[in-house]
Amino acid sequence: KAGVTQTPRYLIKTRGQQVTLSCSPISGHRSVSWYQQTPGQGLQFLFEYFSETQRNKGNFPGRFSGRQFSNSRSEMNVSTLELGDSALYLCASSLDMGDRLHGYTFGSGTRLTVV
Amino acid sequence: DQQVKQNSPSLSVQEGRISILNCDYTNSMFDYFLWYKKYPAEGPTFLISISSIKDKNEDGRFTVFLNKSAKHLSLHIVPSQPGDSAVYFCAATPYSGGGADGLTFGKGTHLIIQP
């Protein structure tokens, strides 16, 4: 069974540009969450999508957005990139929304560097 | 304000001995607690979880203990093996009925198993 696939693995962008990251969940998983990992702040929740709807959002500015498609694949977008957006962006999928006890399966992440 | 704290950035344990990783939380609304393990260049891998109605959950070599009154949980690994060397994250989330709340993570503890 294929895991959570994130593309691309690495990305370098310039300040002010925008970026789109992609996540394909495990087949059959309907919920997709996004997290940002930085050395200073650690792992922080961005948002969770279920049935193509954003169900919850973390404490991030509106420059961070996402969407989910009918096949459960998800994309997140960051506009007007800042140096502080350099991070590892992790996608996690679960069978159902808020499936806490069985955990979430994470992808390997997209390493974004903003220069 | 960190709601989930892992006060030991690193821990060194001899192979075959018990590893004990600790985690403290401040938000009394947290109802579910999870432990994840992370190797470099990979996403976190779910290990074990516990809900607030329990005080212990076991899965093979891994046991999680929850002390709600102290807002403290710990992960015990017995016996420790070289492959256990990784960064361990404690995470928590509240129950919100049909809603979805993201995981709040600690900053992690780097466990090193010495041969």
PDB file of C-alpha atoms in Angstrom:
ATOM      1  CA  LYS A   1       0.000   0.000   0.000  1.00  0.00           C
ATOM      2  CA  ALA A   2       1.573   3.269  -1.108  1.00  0.00           C
ATOM      3  CA  GLY A   3       2.201   5.832   1.621  1.00  0.00           C
ATOM      4  CA  VAL A   4       1.551   9.544   1.643  1.00  0.00           C
ATOM      5  CA  THR A   5       3.296  11.116  -1.341  1.00  0.00           C
ATOM      6  CA  GLN A   6       4.453  14.696  -1.320  1.00  0.00           C
ATOM      7  CA  THR A   7       5.870  16.539  -4.304  1.00  0.00           C
ATOM      8  CA  PRO A   8       8.270  18.081  -4.864  1.00  0.00           C
ATOM      9  CA  ARG A   9      10.757  16.940  -2.189  1.00  0.00           C
ATOM     10  CA  TYR A  10      12.840  20.100  -2.432  1.00  0.00           C
ATOM     11  CA  LEU A  11      12.055  23.592  -3.636  1.00  0.00           C
ATOM     12  CA  ILE A  12      13.935  26.875  -3.733  1.00  0.00           C
ATOM     13  CA  LYS A  13      11.943  30.059  -4.218  1.00  0.00           C
ATOM     14  CA  THR A  14      12.635  33.788  -4.075  1.00  0.00           C
ATOM     15  CA  ARG A  15      11.019  36.171  -1.592  1.00  0.00           C
ATOM     16  CA  GLY A  16       7.729  37.517  -2.917  1.00  0.00           C
ATOM     17  CA  GLN A  17       7.020  34.517  -5.128  1.00  0.00           C
ATOM     18  CA  GLN A  18       4.278  31.989  -4.512  1.00  0.00           C
ATOM     19  CA  VAL A  19       4.532  28.228  -4.220  1.00  0.00           C
ATOM     20  CA  THR A  20       2.195  25.243  -4.496  1.00  0.00           C
ATOM     21  CA  LEU A  21       2.911  21.948  -2.749  1.00  0.00           C
ATOM     22  CA  SER A  22       1.113  18.719  -3.489  1.00  0.00           C
ATOM     23  CA  CYS A  23       0.053  15.779  -1.332  1.00  0.00           C
ATOM     24  CA  SER A  24      -1.496  12.451  -2.321  1.00  0.00           C
ATOM     25  CA  PRO A  25      -2.917  10.630   0.699  1.00  0.00           C
ATOM     26  CA  ILE A  26      -2.979   6.900   1.270  1.00  0.00           C
ATOM     27  CA  SER A  27      -5.629   5.299  -0.912  1.00  0.00           C
ATOM     28  CA  GLY A  28      -8.949   5.357   0.952  1.00  0.00           C
ATOM     29  CA  HIS A  29      -7.892   8.083   3.359  1.00  0.00           C
ATOM     30  CA  ARG A  30     -10.251  11.011   3.167  1.00  0.00           C
ATOM     31  CA  SER A  31      -8.670  13.501   5.551  1.00  0.00           C
ATOM     32  CA  VAL A  32      -5.505  15.466   4.787  1.00  0.00           C
ATOM     33  CA  SER A  33      -3.688  17.755   7.221  1.00  0.00           C
ATOM     34  CA  TRP A  34      -0.725  20.037   6.681  1.00  0.00           C
ATOM     35  CA  TYR A  35       2.031  20.921   9.148  1.00  0.00           C
ATOM     36  CA  GLN A  36       5.019  23.239   9.071  1.00  0.00           C
ATOM     37  CA  GLN A  37       8.247  22.218  10.794  1.00  0.00           C
ATOM     38  CA  THR A  38      10.935  24.781  11.621  1.00  0.00           C
ATOM     39  CA  PRO A  39      13.886  24.569  14.041  1.00  0.00           C
ATOM     40  CA  GLY A  40      12.492  27.403  16.163  1.00  0.00           C
ATOM     41  CA  GLN A  41       8.777  26.607  16.321  1.00  0.00           C
ATOM     42  CA  GLY A  42       8.808  22.859  15.813  1.00  0.00           C
ATOM     43  CA  LEU A  43       5.825  21.167  14.182  1.00  0.00           C
ATOM     44  CA  GLN A  44       2.816  23.438  13.787  1.00  0.00           C
ATOM     45  CA  PHE A  45      -0.640  22.648  12.440  1.00  0.00           C
ATOM     46  CA  LEU A  46      -1.633  24.553   9.319  1.00  0.00           C
ATOM     47  CA  PHE A  47      -5.021  23.117   8.309  1.00  0.00           C
ATOM     48  CA  GLU A  48      -7.061  19.957   7.788  1.00  0.00           C
ATOM     49  CA  TYR A  49      -9.272  19.090   4.833  1.00  0.00           C
ATOM     50  CA  PHE A  50     -12.045  16.544   4.617  1.00  0.00           C
ATOM     51  CA  SER A  51     -14.526  16.101   1.763  1.00  0.00           C
ATOM     52  CA  GLU A  52     -12.975  19.021  -0.089  1.00  0.00           C
ATOM     53  CA  THR A  53     -13.696  21.391   2.795  1.00  0.00           C
ATOM     54  CA  GLN A  54     -11.279  23.013   5.201  1.00  0.00           C
ATOM     55  CA  ARG A  55     -12.389  21.791   8.642  1.00  0.00           C
ATOM     56  CA  ASN A  56      -9.927  23.582  10.863  1.00  0.00           C
ATOM     57  CA  LYS A  57      -7.085  26.041  10.568  1.00  0.00           C
ATOM     58  CA  GLY A  58      -4.044  26.740  12.680  1.00  0.00           C
ATOM     59  CA  ASN A  59      -2.640  30.116  13.584  1.00  0.00           C
ATOM     60  CA  PHE A  60      -1.086  31.093  10.261  1.00  0.00           C
ATOM     61  CA  PRO A  61      -1.631  34.192   8.110  1.00  0.00           C
ATOM     62  CA  GLY A  62      -3.967  34.178   5.130  1.00  0.00           C
ATOM     63  CA  ARG A  63      -0.979  33.800   2.779  1.00  0.00           C
ATOM     64  CA  PHE A  64      -1.205  30.102   3.605  1.00  0.00           C
ATOM     65  CA  SER A  65      -4.102  28.390   1.894  1.00  0.00           C
ATOM     66  CA  GLY A  66      -5.018  24.978   0.638  1.00  0.00           C
ATOM     67  CA  ARG A  67      -7.575  22.899  -1.109  1.00  0.00           C
ATOM     68  CA  GLN A  68      -8.637  19.309  -1.477  1.00  0.00           C
ATOM     69  CA  PHE A  69      -9.872  17.628  -4.613  1.00  0.00           C
ATOM     70  CA  SER A  70     -12.590  15.014  -5.042  1.00  0.00           C
ATOM     71  CA  ASN A  71      -9.983  12.238  -5.089  1.00  0.00           C
ATOM     72  CA  SER A  72      -8.731  13.478  -1.662  1.00  0.00           C
ATOM     73  CA  ARG A  73      -5.473  14.816  -3.088  1.00  0.00           C
ATOM     74  CA  SER A  74      -4.556  18.137  -1.553  1.00  0.00           C
ATOM     75  CA  GLU A  75      -2.475  21.161  -2.402  1.00  0.00           C
ATOM     76  CA  MET A  76      -1.263  23.965  -0.227  1.00  0.00           C
ATOM     77  CA  ASN A  77      -0.279  27.374  -1.491  1.00  0.00           C
ATOM     78  CA  VAL A  78       1.876  30.048   0.073  1.00  0.00           C
ATOM     79  CA  SER A  79       1.746  33.467  -1.543  1.00  0.00           C
ATOM     80  CA  THR A  80       4.179  36.372  -1.171  1.00  0.00           C
ATOM     81  CA  LEU A  81       6.880  34.178   0.280  1.00  0.00           C
ATOM     82  CA  GLU A  82       8.960  35.446   3.192  1.00  0.00           C
ATOM     83  CA  LEU A  83      12.330  34.184   4.396  1.00  0.00           C
ATOM     84  CA  GLY A  84      10.612  32.835   7.516  1.00  0.00           C
ATOM     85  CA  ASP A  85       8.506  30.493   5.390  1.00  0.00           C
ATOM     86  CA  SER A  86      11.580  28.330   4.851  1.00  0.00           C
ATOM     87  CA  ALA A  87      10.587  25.056   6.469  1.00  0.00           C
ATOM     88  CA  LEU A  88       9.740  21.426   6.021  1.00  0.00           C
ATOM     89  CA  TYR A  89       6.081  21.145   5.048  1.00  0.00           C
ATOM     90  CA  LEU A  90       4.509  17.867   6.044  1.00  0.00           C
ATOM     91  CA  CYS A  91       1.275  16.380   4.862  1.00  0.00           C
ATOM     92  CA  ALA A  92      -0.564  13.749   6.904  1.00  0.00           C
ATOM     93  CA  SER A  93      -3.545  11.622   5.985  1.00  0.00           C
ATOM     94  CA  SER A  94      -6.034   9.647   8.011  1.00  0.00           C
ATOM     95  CA  LEU A  95      -8.985   7.449   7.213  1.00  0.00           C
ATOM     96  CA  ASP A  96     -11.460   9.861   8.681  1.00  0.00           C
ATOM     97  CA  MET A  97     -11.507  13.367  10.034  1.00  0.00           C
ATOM     98  CA  GLY A  98      -9.867  13.731  13.407  1.00  0.00           C
ATOM     99  CA  ASP A  99      -8.911  10.043  13.630  1.00  0.00           C
ATOM    100  CA  ARG A 100      -6.895  10.654  16.721  1.00  0.00           C
ATOM    101  CA  LEU A 101      -6.381   7.258  18.263  1.00  0.00           C
ATOM    102  CA  HIS A 102      -5.042   5.650  15.103  1.00  0.00           C
ATOM    103  CA  GLY A 103      -2.760   8.512  14.353  1.00  0.00           C
ATOM    104  CA  TYR A 104      -2.022  10.207  11.113  1.00  0.00           C
ATOM    105  CA  THR A 105       0.332   8.894   8.455  1.00  0.00           C
ATOM    106  CA  PHE A 106       2.844  11.512   7.427  1.00  0.00           C
ATOM    107  CA  GLY A 107       4.626  11.953   4.131  1.00  0.00           C
ATOM    108  CA  SER A 108       8.346  12.681   3.927  1.00  0.00           C
ATOM    109  CA  GLY A 109       7.699  16.361   3.416  1.00  0.00           C
ATOM    110  CA  THR A 110       8.654  19.138   1.031  1.00  0.00           C
ATOM    111  CA  ARG A 111      11.710  21.140   2.051  1.00  0.00           C
ATOM    112  CA  LEU A 112      11.058  24.762   1.000  1.00  0.00           C
ATOM    113  CA  THR A 113      13.906  27.251   1.022  1.00  0.00           C
ATOM    114  CA  VAL A 114      13.117  30.922   0.441  1.00  0.00           C
ATOM    115  CA  VAL A 115      16.071  33.073  -0.632  1.00  0.00           C
TER     116      VAL A 115
ATOM    117  CA  ASP B   1       3.086  29.772  24.934  1.00  0.00           C
ATOM    118  CA  GLN B   2       4.014  26.114  24.522  1.00  0.00           C
ATOM    119  CA  GLN B   3       1.077  23.889  25.356  1.00  0.00           C
ATOM    120  CA  VAL B   4       3.048  20.663  24.976  1.00  0.00           C
ATOM    121  CA  LYS B   5       6.539  20.546  26.427  1.00  0.00           C
ATOM    122  CA  GLN B   6       9.287  17.996  26.116  1.00  0.00           C
ATOM    123  CA  ASN B   7      11.912  19.338  28.474  1.00  0.00           C
ATOM    124  CA  SER B   8      14.727  16.981  27.502  1.00  0.00           C
ATOM    125  CA  PRO B   9      16.108  17.831  24.060  1.00  0.00           C
ATOM    126  CA  SER B  10      18.166  14.646  24.127  1.00  0.00           C
ATOM    127  CA  LEU B  11      18.467  11.380  26.016  1.00  0.00           C
ATOM    128  CA  SER B  12      21.148   8.722  25.859  1.00  0.00           C
ATOM    129  CA  VAL B  13      20.319   5.139  26.918  1.00  0.00           C
ATOM    130  CA  GLN B  14      22.249   1.913  26.769  1.00  0.00           C
ATOM    131  CA  GLU B  15      20.976  -0.817  24.462  1.00  0.00           C
ATOM    132  CA  GLY B  16      18.756  -3.270  26.337  1.00  0.00           C
ATOM    133  CA  ARG B  17      17.823  -0.786  29.062  1.00  0.00           C
ATOM    134  CA  ILE B  18      14.571   1.128  29.466  1.00  0.00           C
ATOM    135  CA  SER B  19      14.122   4.481  27.708  1.00  0.00           C
ATOM    136  CA  ILE B  20      11.708   6.900  29.350  1.00  0.00           C
ATOM    137  CA  LEU B  21      10.630   9.972  27.420  1.00  0.00           C
ATOM    138  CA  ASN B  22       8.587  12.610  29.196  1.00  0.00           C
ATOM    139  CA  CYS B  23       6.013  15.143  28.098  1.00  0.00           C
ATOM    140  CA  ASP B  24       4.036  17.809  29.968  1.00  0.00           C
ATOM    141  CA  TYR B  25       1.002  19.708  28.754  1.00  0.00           C
ATOM    142  CA  THR B  26      -0.887  22.746  29.971  1.00  0.00           C
ATOM    143  CA  ASN B  27      -4.178  22.650  28.070  1.00  0.00           C
ATOM    144  CA  SER B  28      -6.776  20.778  30.130  1.00  0.00           C
ATOM    145  CA  MET B  29      -8.920  20.428  27.014  1.00  0.00           C
ATOM    146  CA  PHE B  30      -6.512  17.904  25.511  1.00  0.00           C
ATOM    147  CA  ASP B  31      -8.169  14.507  25.391  1.00  0.00           C
ATOM    148  CA  TYR B  32      -5.951  12.464  23.115  1.00  0.00           C
ATOM    149  CA  PHE B  33      -2.204  12.051  23.250  1.00  0.00           C
ATOM    150  CA  LEU B  34       0.067  10.514  20.642  1.00  0.00           C
ATOM    151  CA  TRP B  35       3.730   9.686  20.268  1.00  0.00           C
ATOM    152  CA  TYR B  36       5.566   9.899  16.981  1.00  0.00           C
ATOM    153  CA  LYS B  37       9.075   8.878  16.014  1.00  0.00           C
ATOM    154  CA  LYS B  38      11.051  10.684  13.327  1.00  0.00           C
ATOM    155  CA  TYR B  39      14.185   9.730  11.436  1.00  0.00           C
ATOM    156  CA  PRO B  40      16.116  12.388   9.491  1.00  0.00           C
ATOM    157  CA  ALA B  41      14.681  13.151   6.030  1.00  0.00           C
ATOM    158  CA  GLU B  42      11.483  11.232   6.794  1.00  0.00           C
ATOM    159  CA  GLY B  43       8.085  12.250   8.104  1.00  0.00           C
ATOM    160  CA  PRO B  44       7.020  11.358  11.666  1.00  0.00           C
ATOM    161  CA  THR B  45       5.802   7.804  12.166  1.00  0.00           C
ATOM    162  CA  PHE B  46       2.906   7.110  14.536  1.00  0.00           C
ATOM    163  CA  LEU B  47       3.896   4.914  17.493  1.00  0.00           C
ATOM    164  CA  ILE B  48       1.173   4.785  20.098  1.00  0.00           C
ATOM    165  CA  SER B  49      -1.725   6.826  21.466  1.00  0.00           C
ATOM    166  CA  ILE B  50      -3.825   7.119  24.583  1.00  0.00           C
ATOM    167  CA  SER B  51      -7.124   8.766  25.376  1.00  0.00           C
ATOM    168  CA  SER B  52      -7.730  10.625  28.602  1.00  0.00           C
ATOM    169  CA  ILE B  53     -10.068   7.937  29.922  1.00  0.00           C
ATOM    170  CA  LYS B  54      -7.092   5.587  30.272  1.00  0.00           C
ATOM    171  CA  ASP B  55      -3.895   5.849  32.261  1.00  0.00           C
ATOM    172  CA  LYS B  56      -1.864   3.267  30.365  1.00  0.00           C
ATOM    173  CA  ASN B  57      -1.650   1.819  26.885  1.00  0.00           C
ATOM    174  CA  GLU B  58       0.747  -0.872  25.726  1.00  0.00           C
ATOM    175  CA  ASP B  59       1.884  -1.966  22.296  1.00  0.00           C
ATOM    176  CA  GLY B  60       4.774  -4.391  22.228  1.00  0.00           C
ATOM    177  CA  ARG B  61       7.899  -2.710  23.571  1.00  0.00           C
ATOM    178  CA  PHE B  62       6.120   0.647  23.859  1.00  0.00           C
ATOM    179  CA  THR B  63       3.973   1.754  26.801  1.00  0.00           C
ATOM    180  CA  VAL B  64       2.472   5.189  27.298  1.00  0.00           C
ATOM    181  CA  PHE B  65       1.441   6.346  30.760  1.00  0.00           C
ATOM    182  CA  LEU B  66      -0.887   9.289  31.353  1.00  0.00           C
ATOM    183  CA  ASN B  67      -1.219  11.196  34.627  1.00  0.00           C
ATOM    184  CA  LYS B  68      -4.070  13.628  34.041  1.00  0.00           C
ATOM    185  CA  SER B  69      -3.879  15.338  37.406  1.00  0.00           C
ATOM    186  CA  ALA B  70      -0.208  16.157  36.803  1.00  0.00           C
ATOM    187  CA  LYS B  71      -0.790  16.833  33.089  1.00  0.00           C
ATOM    188  CA  HIS B  72       2.092  14.526  32.346  1.00  0.00           C
ATOM    189  CA  LEU B  73       2.657  11.596  30.062  1.00  0.00           C
ATOM    190  CA  SER B  74       5.597   9.360  29.417  1.00  0.00           C
ATOM    191  CA  LEU B  75       6.673   6.832  26.823  1.00  0.00           C
ATOM    192  CA  HIS B  76       8.566   3.745  27.985  1.00  0.00           C
ATOM    193  CA  ILE B  77      10.553   1.649  25.537  1.00  0.00           C
ATOM    194  CA  VAL B  78      11.686  -1.726  26.853  1.00  0.00           C
ATOM    195  CA  PRO B  79      14.148  -3.042  25.885  1.00  0.00           C
ATOM    196  CA  SER B  80      15.765  -0.223  23.913  1.00  0.00           C
ATOM    197  CA  GLN B  81      17.247  -1.202  20.562  1.00  0.00           C
ATOM    198  CA  PRO B  82      19.675   0.613  18.229  1.00  0.00           C
ATOM    199  CA  GLY B  83      16.877   1.193  15.702  1.00  0.00           C
ATOM    200  CA  ASP B  84      15.035   3.209  18.345  1.00  0.00           C
ATOM    201  CA  SER B  85      17.546   6.052  17.929  1.00  0.00           C
ATOM    202  CA  ALA B  86      15.414   8.876  16.526  1.00  0.00           C
ATOM    203  CA  VAL B  87      13.604  12.045  17.543  1.00  0.00           C
ATOM    204  CA  TYR B  88      10.408  11.374  19.501  1.00  0.00           C
ATOM    205  CA  PHE B  89       7.529  13.818  19.453  1.00  0.00           C
ATOM    206  CA  CYS B  90       4.686  13.996  21.906  1.00  0.00           C
ATOM    207  CA  ALA B  91       1.435  15.392  20.480  1.00  0.00           C
ATOM    208  CA  ALA B  92      -1.979  16.224  21.897  1.00  0.00           C
ATOM    209  CA  THR B  93      -5.388  17.204  20.622  1.00  0.00           C
ATOM    210  CA  PRO B  94      -8.760  17.973  22.200  1.00  0.00           C
ATOM    211  CA  TYR B  95     -11.941  16.091  21.511  1.00  0.00           C
ATOM    212  CA  SER B  96     -14.301  18.259  19.571  1.00  0.00           C
ATOM    213  CA  GLY B  97     -17.158  16.014  18.580  1.00  0.00           C
ATOM    214  CA  GLY B  98     -17.453  15.848  14.848  1.00  0.00           C
ATOM    215  CA  GLY B  99     -14.920  18.565  14.314  1.00  0.00           C
ATOM    216  CA  ALA B 100     -11.267  18.280  13.523  1.00  0.00           C
ATOM    217  CA  ASP B 101      -8.506  19.787  15.589  1.00  0.00           C
ATOM    218  CA  GLY B 102      -4.901  19.650  14.605  1.00  0.00           C
ATOM    219  CA  LEU B 103      -2.218  18.052  16.703  1.00  0.00           C
ATOM    220  CA  THR B 104      -0.166  20.253  19.013  1.00  0.00           C
ATOM    221  CA  PHE B 105       3.375  18.907  19.102  1.00  0.00           C
ATOM    222  CA  GLY B 106       6.207  19.181  21.581  1.00  0.00           C
ATOM    223  CA  LYS B 107       9.645  20.155  20.288  1.00  0.00           C
ATOM    224  CA  GLY B 108      10.900  16.582  20.443  1.00  0.00           C
ATOM    225  CA  THR B 109      13.479  14.511  22.334  1.00  0.00           C
ATOM    226  CA  HIS B 110      16.425  13.019  20.492  1.00  0.00           C
ATOM    227  CA  LEU B 111      16.877   9.486  21.802  1.00  0.00           C
ATOM    228  CA  ILE B 112      20.293   7.947  21.296  1.00  0.00           C
ATOM    229  CA  ILE B 113      20.725   4.244  22.009  1.00  0.00           C
ATOM    230  CA  GLN B 114      24.316   3.417  22.893  1.00  0.00           C
ATOM    231  CA  PRO B 115      25.607  -0.075  22.017  1.00  0.00           C
TER     232      PRO B 115
END
